Short mmCIF file of C-alpha atoms and ligand atoms in Angstrom, two decimals:
data_model
loop_
_atom_site.label_atom_id
_atom_site.label_comp_id
_atom_site.label_asym_id
_atom_site.label_seq_id
_atom_site.Cartn_x
_atom_site.Cartn_y
_atom_site.Cartn_z
CA MET A 629 6.29 39.76 3.59
CA GLU A 630 5.80 37.55 0.56
CA LEU A 631 8.67 35.35 -0.45
CA SER A 632 9.93 35.25 -4.02
CA PRO A 633 9.47 32.07 -6.12
CA GLU A 634 13.21 31.40 -5.73
CA GLU A 635 13.00 31.67 -1.94
CA ILE A 636 10.03 29.28 -1.82
CA ALA A 637 11.91 26.83 -4.03
CA ARG A 638 14.90 27.03 -1.72
CA LEU A 639 12.75 26.23 1.32
CA ASP A 640 11.22 23.28 -0.50
CA LEU A 641 14.62 21.91 -1.47
CA ARG A 642 15.91 22.35 2.02
CA TYR A 643 13.00 20.92 4.02
CA VAL A 644 10.36 19.00 2.06
CA TRP A 645 10.64 15.26 1.42
CA HIS A 646 8.42 14.60 -1.60
CA PRO A 647 6.26 11.51 -2.07
CA PHE A 648 7.25 8.88 -4.65
CA THR A 649 10.26 11.01 -5.49
CA GLN A 650 13.95 10.16 -5.77
CA MET A 651 15.13 13.09 -3.70
CA GLN A 652 18.66 12.93 -5.09
CA GLU A 653 17.22 13.80 -8.48
CA TRP A 654 14.75 16.34 -7.02
CA LEU A 655 17.54 18.28 -5.34
CA GLU A 656 19.37 18.71 -8.64
CA ALA A 657 16.68 20.82 -10.29
CA GLU A 658 14.58 23.84 -9.48
CA PRO A 659 11.07 22.70 -8.50
CA LEU A 660 7.98 24.01 -10.22
CA VAL A 661 6.15 25.84 -7.45
CA ILE A 662 2.37 25.94 -7.82
CA ALA A 663 0.87 29.05 -6.36
CA GLY A 664 -2.64 29.07 -7.78
CA ALA A 665 -5.07 27.39 -10.13
CA GLU A 666 -8.10 28.04 -12.25
CA GLY A 667 -10.31 25.54 -14.07
CA SER A 668 -8.11 22.98 -15.82
CA TYR A 669 -4.96 25.05 -15.20
CA LEU A 670 -2.32 25.20 -12.50
CA ILE A 671 -0.49 28.51 -12.13
CA ASP A 672 3.10 28.67 -10.93
CA ALA A 673 4.64 31.25 -8.62
CA ARG A 674 5.79 33.27 -11.63
CA GLY A 675 2.31 33.34 -13.15
CA ASN A 676 2.85 30.69 -15.87
CA ARG A 677 -0.15 28.45 -16.62
CA TYR A 678 -0.03 24.67 -17.06
CA LEU A 679 -2.81 22.31 -18.06
CA ASP A 680 -3.38 19.93 -15.13
CA GLY A 681 -3.13 16.82 -17.31
CA VAL A 682 -3.35 14.31 -14.45
CA ALA A 683 -5.98 16.18 -12.42
CA SER A 684 -3.60 16.72 -9.49
CA LEU A 685 -2.90 13.01 -9.15
CA TRP A 686 -6.20 11.76 -10.56
CA CYS A 687 -8.53 13.54 -8.19
CA ASN A 688 -9.71 16.87 -9.58
CA VAL A 689 -13.14 16.58 -11.15
CA HIS A 690 -14.81 19.92 -11.90
CA GLY A 691 -11.66 22.01 -12.29
CA HIS A 692 -9.85 24.15 -9.74
CA ARG A 693 -11.54 26.97 -7.84
CA LYS A 694 -14.98 25.76 -8.78
CA GLU A 695 -17.23 28.45 -7.40
CA ALA A 696 -19.89 26.10 -5.99
CA ILE A 697 -17.32 24.04 -4.07
CA ASP A 698 -15.34 27.09 -2.90
CA ARG A 699 -18.56 28.56 -1.58
CA ALA A 700 -19.63 25.39 0.20
CA VAL A 701 -16.26 25.13 1.96
CA ARG A 702 -16.35 28.81 2.96
CA GLU A 703 -19.91 28.47 4.30
CA GLN A 704 -18.96 25.37 6.29
CA LEU A 705 -15.90 27.21 7.60
CA SER A 706 -18.19 29.84 9.07
CA ARG A 707 -19.96 27.09 11.06
CA VAL A 708 -17.31 24.55 12.10
CA ALA A 709 -14.20 23.24 10.35
CA HIS A 710 -13.92 20.00 12.27
CA SER A 711 -15.44 18.09 15.11
CA THR A 712 -15.00 14.39 15.76
CA LEU A 713 -17.35 11.59 14.68
CA LEU A 714 -16.23 9.60 17.73
CA GLY A 715 -19.25 10.04 19.93
CA LEU A 716 -20.74 12.97 17.98
CA ALA A 717 -22.65 13.36 14.72
CA GLY A 718 -22.11 16.11 12.16
CA ILE A 719 -24.33 17.75 9.55
CA PRO A 720 -22.27 17.44 6.33
CA SER A 721 -21.15 13.89 7.22
CA ALA A 722 -24.75 12.73 7.72
CA LEU A 723 -26.00 14.42 4.54
CA LEU A 724 -23.09 13.07 2.50
CA ALA A 725 -23.51 9.50 3.78
CA ALA A 726 -27.16 9.56 2.73
CA ARG A 727 -26.21 10.92 -0.69
CA LEU A 728 -23.46 8.32 -1.20
CA ALA A 729 -25.85 5.50 -0.28
CA GLU A 730 -28.28 6.90 -2.86
CA ILE A 731 -25.85 7.02 -5.78
CA SER A 732 -23.79 3.89 -5.03
CA PRO A 733 -24.43 0.39 -6.36
CA SER A 734 -27.48 -1.16 -4.75
CA GLY A 735 -27.05 -2.66 -1.31
CA LEU A 736 -24.26 -0.30 -0.19
CA THR A 737 -26.02 1.60 2.55
CA LYS A 738 -23.46 2.18 5.30
CA VAL A 739 -20.63 4.70 5.06
CA PHE A 740 -17.41 4.58 7.11
CA TYR A 741 -15.30 7.70 6.62
CA SER A 742 -11.53 8.07 6.61
CA ASP A 743 -8.97 10.37 5.01
CA SER A 744 -7.28 8.85 1.97
CA GLY A 745 -7.64 6.06 -0.54
CA ALA A 746 -5.21 3.89 1.39
CA THR A 747 -7.15 4.27 4.64
CA ALA A 748 -10.40 3.45 2.83
CA VAL A 749 -8.73 0.20 1.78
CA GLU A 750 -7.34 -0.51 5.28
CA VAL A 751 -10.85 -0.10 6.63
CA ALA A 752 -12.21 -2.48 3.98
CA LEU A 753 -9.61 -5.15 4.78
CA LYS A 754 -10.16 -4.91 8.53
CA LEU A 755 -13.93 -5.01 8.11
CA ALA A 756 -13.62 -8.17 6.01
CA LEU A 757 -11.32 -9.89 8.50
CA GLN A 758 -13.46 -9.01 11.50
CA TYR A 759 -16.69 -9.83 9.64
CA TRP A 760 -15.72 -13.47 9.12
CA GLN A 761 -14.59 -13.85 12.71
CA LEU A 762 -17.90 -12.46 13.90
CA ARG A 763 -19.69 -14.83 11.51
CA LYS A 764 -17.79 -17.71 13.19
CA ARG A 765 -15.57 -18.41 10.19
CA PRO A 766 -12.20 -17.29 11.66
CA GLU A 767 -10.22 -19.39 9.19
CA LYS A 768 -11.20 -16.93 6.42
CA ARG A 769 -8.15 -14.70 6.80
CA ALA A 770 -6.58 -14.48 3.34
CA PHE A 771 -7.22 -12.10 0.47
CA VAL A 772 -7.29 -12.66 -3.24
CA ALA A 773 -5.93 -9.76 -5.28
CA LEU A 774 -4.65 -9.07 -8.77
CA GLU A 775 -1.02 -9.08 -9.80
CA GLU A 776 0.24 -5.48 -9.83
CA GLY A 777 -2.91 -4.25 -8.12
CA TYR A 778 -2.45 -0.91 -6.39
CA HIS A 779 -4.44 0.14 -3.35
CA GLY A 780 -2.33 2.77 -1.59
CA ASP A 781 0.84 2.77 0.50
CA THR A 782 -0.12 1.79 4.04
CA LEU A 783 0.86 -1.69 5.20
CA GLY A 784 -2.47 -3.44 4.58
CA ALA A 785 -2.91 -1.73 1.23
CA ILE A 786 0.58 -2.68 0.04
CA SER A 787 -0.03 -6.26 1.14
CA VAL A 788 -2.99 -6.67 -1.21
CA GLY A 789 -1.47 -4.45 -3.85
CA TRP A 790 1.98 -5.48 -4.78
CA SER A 791 4.47 -3.66 -6.97
CA GLU A 792 8.04 -4.91 -6.93
CA THR A 793 9.39 -1.42 -7.61
CA PHE A 794 7.35 0.36 -4.96
CA HIS A 795 7.14 -2.21 -2.21
CA ARG A 796 10.13 -4.52 -2.32
CA PHE A 797 11.37 -3.39 1.10
CA PHE A 798 8.06 -4.35 2.72
CA PRO A 799 7.16 -8.01 2.36
CA PRO A 800 3.37 -8.52 2.49
CA LEU A 801 2.07 -8.80 6.03
CA LEU A 802 -1.23 -10.39 5.07
CA PRO A 803 -1.77 -13.75 3.40
CA VAL A 804 -2.58 -12.80 -0.19
CA HIS A 805 -3.19 -15.02 -3.21
CA ARG A 806 -2.64 -13.44 -6.62
CA LEU A 807 -4.72 -13.81 -9.73
CA ARG A 808 -3.27 -12.97 -13.12
CA PRO A 809 -5.29 -10.09 -14.57
CA PRO A 810 -6.85 -10.58 -18.03
CA PHE A 811 -4.57 -7.84 -19.40
CA LEU A 812 -1.46 -9.91 -18.63
CA ILE A 813 -3.07 -13.16 -19.74
CA ALA A 814 -3.87 -11.54 -23.11
CA ARG A 815 -0.21 -10.57 -23.45
CA ASP A 816 0.88 -14.07 -22.42
CA LEU A 817 -1.34 -15.36 -25.20
CA GLY A 818 0.38 -13.12 -27.72
CA GLY A 819 -1.67 -9.93 -27.50
CA GLY A 820 -3.84 -8.69 -30.33
CA SER A 821 -7.55 -9.47 -30.06
CA ARG A 822 -7.25 -12.08 -27.32
CA GLU A 823 -9.69 -10.38 -24.98
CA ALA A 824 -12.39 -13.10 -24.98
CA GLU A 825 -9.83 -15.84 -24.53
CA ALA A 826 -8.10 -13.92 -21.73
CA LEU A 827 -11.41 -13.26 -19.97
CA GLY A 828 -12.29 -16.97 -20.04
CA ALA A 829 -8.85 -17.98 -18.77
CA ALA A 830 -8.84 -15.32 -16.02
CA LEU A 831 -12.24 -16.36 -14.69
CA GLU A 832 -11.30 -20.04 -14.89
CA GLN A 833 -8.19 -19.33 -12.84
CA ALA A 834 -10.25 -17.43 -10.28
CA GLU A 835 -12.80 -20.22 -10.03
CA ALA A 836 -10.18 -22.95 -9.69
CA HIS A 837 -8.59 -20.98 -6.88
CA LEU A 838 -11.82 -20.33 -5.04
CA ARG A 839 -13.02 -23.92 -5.47
CA GLU A 840 -9.90 -25.13 -3.73
CA ARG A 841 -9.28 -22.44 -1.12
CA SER A 842 -12.42 -20.38 -0.45
CA GLU A 843 -12.49 -21.75 3.11
CA GLU A 844 -9.47 -19.59 3.94
CA ILE A 845 -10.37 -16.53 1.84
CA ALA A 846 -12.02 -13.47 3.36
CA ALA A 847 -12.36 -11.33 0.25
CA ILE A 848 -11.37 -10.62 -3.32
CA VAL A 849 -9.95 -7.11 -3.66
CA LEU A 850 -9.59 -5.38 -6.99
CA GLU A 851 -9.63 -2.15 -8.92
CA PRO A 852 -12.72 -2.65 -11.07
CA LEU A 853 -12.61 -2.18 -14.87
CA ILE A 854 -9.07 -0.79 -15.02
CA GLN A 855 -5.91 -1.23 -12.94
CA GLY A 856 -4.61 2.32 -12.79
CA ALA A 857 -1.17 2.40 -11.20
CA ALA A 858 -0.12 -0.86 -12.89
CA GLY A 859 -0.05 1.21 -16.08
CA MET A 860 -3.72 1.63 -17.03
CA TRP A 861 -4.58 -2.01 -17.66
CA PRO A 862 -8.21 -2.35 -18.74
CA GLN A 863 -10.29 -5.43 -18.00
CA PRO A 864 -12.89 -6.96 -20.30
CA LEU A 865 -16.27 -5.63 -19.18
CA GLN A 866 -17.47 -9.05 -18.04
CA TYR A 867 -14.52 -9.70 -15.75
CA LEU A 868 -15.96 -7.82 -12.78
CA PRO A 869 -19.46 -9.38 -12.88
CA GLY A 870 -17.79 -12.76 -13.46
CA LEU A 871 -15.70 -12.34 -10.31
CA ALA A 872 -18.74 -11.03 -8.41
CA ALA A 873 -20.70 -14.17 -9.29
CA LEU A 874 -17.80 -16.38 -8.19
CA ALA A 875 -17.43 -14.44 -4.94
CA LYS A 876 -21.09 -15.00 -4.17
CA ARG A 877 -20.99 -18.70 -5.07
CA TYR A 878 -17.93 -19.40 -2.94
CA GLU A 879 -18.93 -17.15 -0.01
CA VAL A 880 -16.13 -14.66 -0.32
CA LEU A 881 -16.61 -10.89 0.03
CA LEU A 882 -16.00 -8.67 -2.99
CA ILE A 883 -14.13 -5.41 -2.29
CA CYS A 884 -14.08 -2.91 -5.15
CA ASP A 885 -11.45 -0.22 -4.83
CA GLU A 886 -13.03 2.66 -6.74
CA VAL A 887 -10.58 5.21 -5.34
CA ALA A 888 -9.28 5.99 -8.84
CA THR A 889 -12.26 4.92 -10.96
CA GLY A 890 -15.02 6.54 -8.90
CA PHE A 891 -16.82 9.80 -9.61
CA GLY A 892 -17.13 9.69 -13.36
CA ARG A 893 -13.58 8.71 -14.32
CA THR A 894 -14.60 5.72 -16.43
CA GLY A 895 -17.61 7.41 -18.00
CA LYS A 896 -20.13 6.38 -15.35
CA MET A 897 -20.36 7.45 -11.72
CA PHE A 898 -18.66 4.21 -10.63
CA ALA A 899 -16.84 1.54 -12.62
CA CYS A 900 -19.25 -0.99 -11.05
CA ASP A 901 -22.12 0.81 -12.80
CA HIS A 902 -21.00 -0.38 -16.25
CA THR A 903 -22.21 -3.87 -15.39
CA ALA A 904 -24.60 -3.10 -12.49
CA THR A 905 -22.23 -4.95 -10.16
CA SER A 906 -22.84 -4.58 -6.43
CA PRO A 907 -19.78 -5.37 -4.33
CA ASP A 908 -19.97 -6.05 -0.60
CA ILE A 909 -17.53 -3.24 0.11
CA MET A 910 -16.58 -0.23 -1.99
CA CYS A 911 -13.66 2.14 -1.34
CA LEU A 912 -13.86 5.78 -2.40
CA GLY A 913 -11.38 8.66 -2.22
CA LYS A 914 -9.68 11.06 -4.64
CA GLY A 915 -12.63 12.55 -6.59
CA LEU A 916 -15.04 12.25 -3.66
CA THR A 917 -14.50 15.93 -2.73
CA GLY A 918 -14.09 16.97 -6.36
CA GLY A 919 -10.37 16.65 -5.56
CA TYR A 920 -10.45 19.46 -3.01
CA LEU A 921 -9.75 17.93 0.37
CA PRO A 922 -8.59 14.62 1.84
CA LEU A 923 -11.65 12.48 2.41
CA ALA A 924 -12.34 8.81 1.82
CA ALA A 925 -15.22 6.47 2.44
CA THR A 926 -15.67 2.73 2.74
CA LEU A 927 -19.22 1.67 1.92
CA THR A 928 -20.69 -1.63 3.06
CA THR A 929 -23.88 -3.64 3.01
CA GLN A 930 -26.39 -3.92 5.83
CA ASP A 931 -25.30 -7.56 6.27
CA ILE A 932 -21.71 -6.56 7.07
CA PHE A 933 -22.89 -3.75 9.33
CA ASP A 934 -25.22 -6.11 11.21
CA ALA A 935 -22.42 -8.57 11.97
CA PHE A 936 -20.78 -5.90 14.16
CA LEU A 937 -23.88 -5.24 16.28
CA GLY A 938 -23.94 -6.40 19.89
CA ARG A 939 -23.72 -5.19 23.49
CA TYR A 940 -20.64 -3.08 24.24
CA GLU A 941 -19.09 -5.69 26.52
CA GLU A 942 -19.11 -8.26 23.73
CA TYR A 943 -16.39 -6.12 22.11
CA VAL A 944 -17.53 -6.76 18.57
CA THR A 945 -17.37 -3.01 17.80
CA PHE A 946 -15.30 -1.92 14.80
CA PHE A 947 -12.54 -0.30 16.83
CA HIS A 948 -11.13 1.88 14.07
CA GLY A 949 -11.09 5.62 13.47
CA HIS A 950 -8.92 8.55 12.54
CA THR A 951 -8.82 12.00 14.10
CA PHE A 952 -10.22 13.70 11.01
CA THR A 953 -12.76 11.00 10.12
CA GLY A 954 -15.75 12.65 8.44
CA ASN A 955 -14.17 16.12 8.50
CA ALA A 956 -16.88 18.75 8.04
CA LEU A 957 -15.08 20.92 5.46
CA ALA A 958 -14.26 17.87 3.32
CA CYS A 959 -17.80 16.50 3.55
CA ALA A 960 -19.18 19.92 2.58
CA ALA A 961 -16.89 19.94 -0.46
CA ALA A 962 -18.04 16.42 -1.38
CA LEU A 963 -21.70 17.38 -1.12
CA ALA A 964 -21.12 20.42 -3.31
CA SER A 965 -19.21 18.28 -5.83
CA LEU A 966 -22.10 15.82 -6.10
CA GLU A 967 -24.46 18.75 -6.56
CA VAL A 968 -22.32 19.97 -9.47
CA PHE A 969 -22.50 16.48 -11.00
CA GLU A 970 -26.30 16.91 -11.09
CA GLN A 971 -26.63 20.56 -11.94
CA GLU A 972 -24.10 20.56 -14.73
CA GLN A 973 -24.97 17.08 -15.98
CA VAL A 974 -21.35 16.08 -15.79
CA LEU A 975 -21.91 12.40 -16.57
CA GLU A 976 -24.13 13.22 -19.53
CA GLN A 977 -21.35 15.31 -21.07
CA LEU A 978 -18.70 12.67 -20.69
CA PRO A 979 -19.36 10.45 -23.75
CA ALA A 980 -18.55 13.33 -26.14
CA LYS A 981 -15.29 14.07 -24.30
CA VAL A 982 -14.30 10.42 -24.09
CA GLU A 983 -14.93 10.03 -27.79
CA LEU A 984 -12.99 13.21 -28.64
CA ALA A 985 -10.06 12.01 -26.54
CA GLY A 986 -10.15 8.71 -28.44
CA ARG A 987 -10.15 10.46 -31.81
CA LEU A 988 -7.29 12.76 -30.84
CA LEU A 989 -5.24 9.84 -29.55
CA ASP A 990 -5.91 7.87 -32.76
CA ARG A 991 -4.82 10.78 -34.90
CA LEU A 992 -1.91 12.28 -32.96
CA VAL A 993 -0.48 9.61 -30.68
CA LYS A 994 -1.09 6.11 -32.02
CA PRO A 995 0.92 6.57 -35.22
CA LEU A 996 4.09 7.60 -33.35
CA PRO A 997 6.78 4.92 -33.69
CA ALA A 998 7.56 4.72 -29.95
CA VAL A 999 3.92 4.22 -28.98
CA ALA A 1000 3.30 0.51 -28.38
CA GLU A 1001 -0.28 0.82 -27.18
CA VAL A 1002 -2.85 3.43 -26.24
CA ARG A 1003 -5.32 2.32 -23.58
CA GLN A 1004 -8.38 4.32 -22.65
CA VAL A 1005 -11.32 3.75 -20.32
CA GLY A 1006 -13.39 6.92 -20.03
CA LEU A 1007 -10.96 9.70 -19.19
CA MET A 1008 -8.30 7.32 -17.87
CA ILE A 1009 -5.64 7.07 -20.54
CA GLY A 1010 -2.33 5.22 -20.65
CA ILE A 1011 0.12 5.60 -23.54
CA GLU A 1012 2.68 2.81 -23.41
CA LEU A 1013 6.04 3.73 -24.88
CA ALA A 1014 8.38 0.97 -25.95
CA ARG A 1015 11.49 0.26 -27.94
CA GLU A 1016 9.60 -2.23 -30.11
CA ARG A 1017 5.87 -2.23 -30.65
CA THR A 1018 5.32 -5.98 -30.83
CA ALA A 1019 2.46 -7.90 -29.16
CA HIS A 1020 4.70 -8.07 -26.11
CA PRO A 1021 6.26 -4.59 -26.31
CA VAL A 1022 10.02 -4.50 -25.68
CA PRO A 1023 10.55 -1.80 -23.04
CA PHE A 1024 13.16 0.92 -23.07
CA ASN A 1025 16.01 0.55 -20.62
CA ALA A 1026 14.64 1.94 -17.32
CA ALA A 1027 17.75 4.09 -16.86
CA MET A 1028 16.77 6.07 -19.96
CA ARG A 1029 13.78 7.46 -18.00
CA VAL A 1030 11.84 7.89 -21.23
CA GLY A 1031 8.44 8.44 -19.56
CA HIS A 1032 9.88 11.00 -17.20
CA ARG A 1033 11.65 12.86 -20.01
CA VAL A 1034 8.46 13.00 -22.07
CA CYS A 1035 6.61 14.55 -19.13
CA MET A 1036 9.36 17.14 -18.59
CA GLU A 1037 9.27 17.99 -22.28
CA ALA A 1038 5.47 18.40 -22.12
CA ARG A 1039 5.98 20.84 -19.28
CA SER A 1040 7.90 23.13 -21.59
CA ARG A 1041 4.69 23.27 -23.65
CA GLY A 1042 2.59 24.18 -20.61
CA VAL A 1043 1.29 20.75 -19.64
CA VAL A 1044 1.77 18.98 -16.29
CA ILE A 1045 1.66 15.19 -16.59
CA ARG A 1046 3.26 12.36 -14.61
CA PRO A 1047 4.13 8.92 -15.98
CA LEU A 1048 3.90 5.41 -14.58
CA GLY A 1049 7.29 4.17 -15.73
CA ASP A 1050 7.13 4.44 -19.51
CA VAL A 1051 3.36 4.69 -19.58
CA ILE A 1052 2.31 8.30 -20.09
CA VAL A 1053 -0.86 8.96 -18.13
CA LEU A 1054 -3.49 11.46 -19.23
CA MET A 1055 -6.23 11.92 -16.70
CA PRO A 1056 -7.51 15.50 -16.90
CA PRO A 1057 -10.29 16.99 -14.79
CA LEU A 1058 -13.64 15.77 -16.14
CA ALA A 1059 -14.50 19.43 -16.70
CA ILE A 1060 -11.78 19.83 -19.33
CA SER A 1061 -13.02 21.61 -22.46
CA ALA A 1062 -12.65 20.26 -26.00
CA ALA A 1063 -9.99 22.85 -26.82
CA GLU A 1064 -8.02 22.04 -23.66
CA LEU A 1065 -8.26 18.33 -24.37
CA GLU A 1066 -6.86 18.93 -27.84
CA ALA A 1067 -4.02 21.02 -26.39
CA LEU A 1068 -3.26 18.26 -23.87
CA VAL A 1069 -3.08 15.45 -26.43
CA ASP A 1070 -1.23 17.63 -28.92
CA ALA A 1071 1.46 18.65 -26.41
CA THR A 1072 1.81 15.02 -25.28
CA ALA A 1073 2.27 13.79 -28.85
CA TRP A 1074 4.80 16.54 -29.49
CA ALA A 1075 6.75 15.64 -26.34
CA ILE A 1076 6.78 11.92 -27.22
CA SER A 1077 8.05 12.68 -30.73
CA ARG A 1078 10.73 15.01 -29.51
CA VAL A 1079 12.08 12.67 -26.83
CA CYS A 1080 11.78 9.44 -28.77
CA SER A 1081 13.21 10.70 -32.07
CA SER A 1082 16.41 11.63 -30.25
CA LEU A 1083 16.91 8.17 -28.70
N1 PMP B 2485 -6.54 2.77 -4.59
C1 PMP B 2485 -6.35 3.10 -5.87
C2 PMP B 2485 -7.01 2.29 -6.94
C3 PMP B 2485 -5.52 4.17 -6.21
O1 PMP B 2485 -5.30 4.46 -7.50
C4 PMP B 2485 -4.93 4.92 -5.17
C5 PMP B 2485 -4.04 6.12 -5.43
N2 PMP B 2485 -3.59 6.31 -6.70
C6 PMP B 2485 -5.17 4.53 -3.85
C7 PMP B 2485 -5.99 3.46 -3.60
C8 PMP B 2485 -4.54 5.27 -2.70
O2 PMP B 2485 -5.12 6.48 -2.50
P1 PMP B 2485 -4.38 7.58 -1.59
O3 PMP B 2485 -3.18 8.00 -2.38
O4 PMP B 2485 -5.39 8.66 -1.44
O5 PMP B 2485 -4.03 6.92 -0.32
#
């Protein structure tokens, strides 16, 4: 017997604890229950359609129910859904690793699978720590990360990525030194066109730090090109290669967390590709399976891999793994997703969409009085709302929940979006059509106007 939408909602309210959700607030309203999806749309249990404006938390790539991916998962299901990679190999996991090595920045040839962005980062951090011990530099135990970096919610990931709001109950467990990102330095300098100045200052700060303390630093960890969860903070293009050069000079590993930026999000396959930067370790998740199934990967160089080689009884093995590491269904979905990238020339079609998004934002969103700044890198968009649109925007009182209210208003126009505080995020599936993109930006602008004109 099928349950009614009301009955499903009641079960949710009674039993489900939702992520990143103030449950007191959640329990006061009827939840939107998603029962299906198609292309760029989510469909609720009553049959209403909503544009998936944040690609189901930044991961959907080719749209929902993409025939090629559905088929690949079904075909894999008829062979085997899951068998372990501990002591056994698998077909989709081997094929996918080879494919990832082919399309990733040069030098990244080894693939360690896990299940989510956060675990990909945990693996990266543990690899870096063990690597330096195996290389007889055990004092290299600290990490350098960016202020307000976000790398997931497990303990290692929240140590390198710190957000006062999210993580204040969990003091960092790892020694982490923070660099001020160019975005904040530009604001410190008074905003406007301070990018070049901020870039110089940010790299100077990084160099001064490494010059003094590289002996104790294992790796620099960052989200390349744009810090997503901080509120879509872009970096000047030369920041990443600048940091990469410093990392090399001072013998520190470079870990690029491409969990959010990977798989076309920034206009190229990886954010690193904009400047042909090759990190020592790269973390992938979210869009890896086209946004279908939980799968993550941590890619490394041959040099890192080699450090872990030895006889069993030397115990230099990387003793890390998860039950579902390299899951066959997820790897099959990922392979199919990469095939779609090729067959449908997804990357080639992106510049036109990115440009259209920019034009729509310029026309419909930027002129709104509550919009302090619109930031866009590829199809990662942040619209910062503020009480005053000065160089250092004056925020709304947090209790007003302006970002949240805008997103709820957009929902009444058939759009699902989710804010980061008072930054409205637009991050649709890459497959979004021009008409859908226009509907998304239009509904967002309408919702901002409606909420902010009543404040
Ligand atoms: N790294 C980055 C850059 C992210 O944006 C996220 C998630 N938004 C993560 C890691 C964590 O990924 P997951 O939620 O799959 O653990």
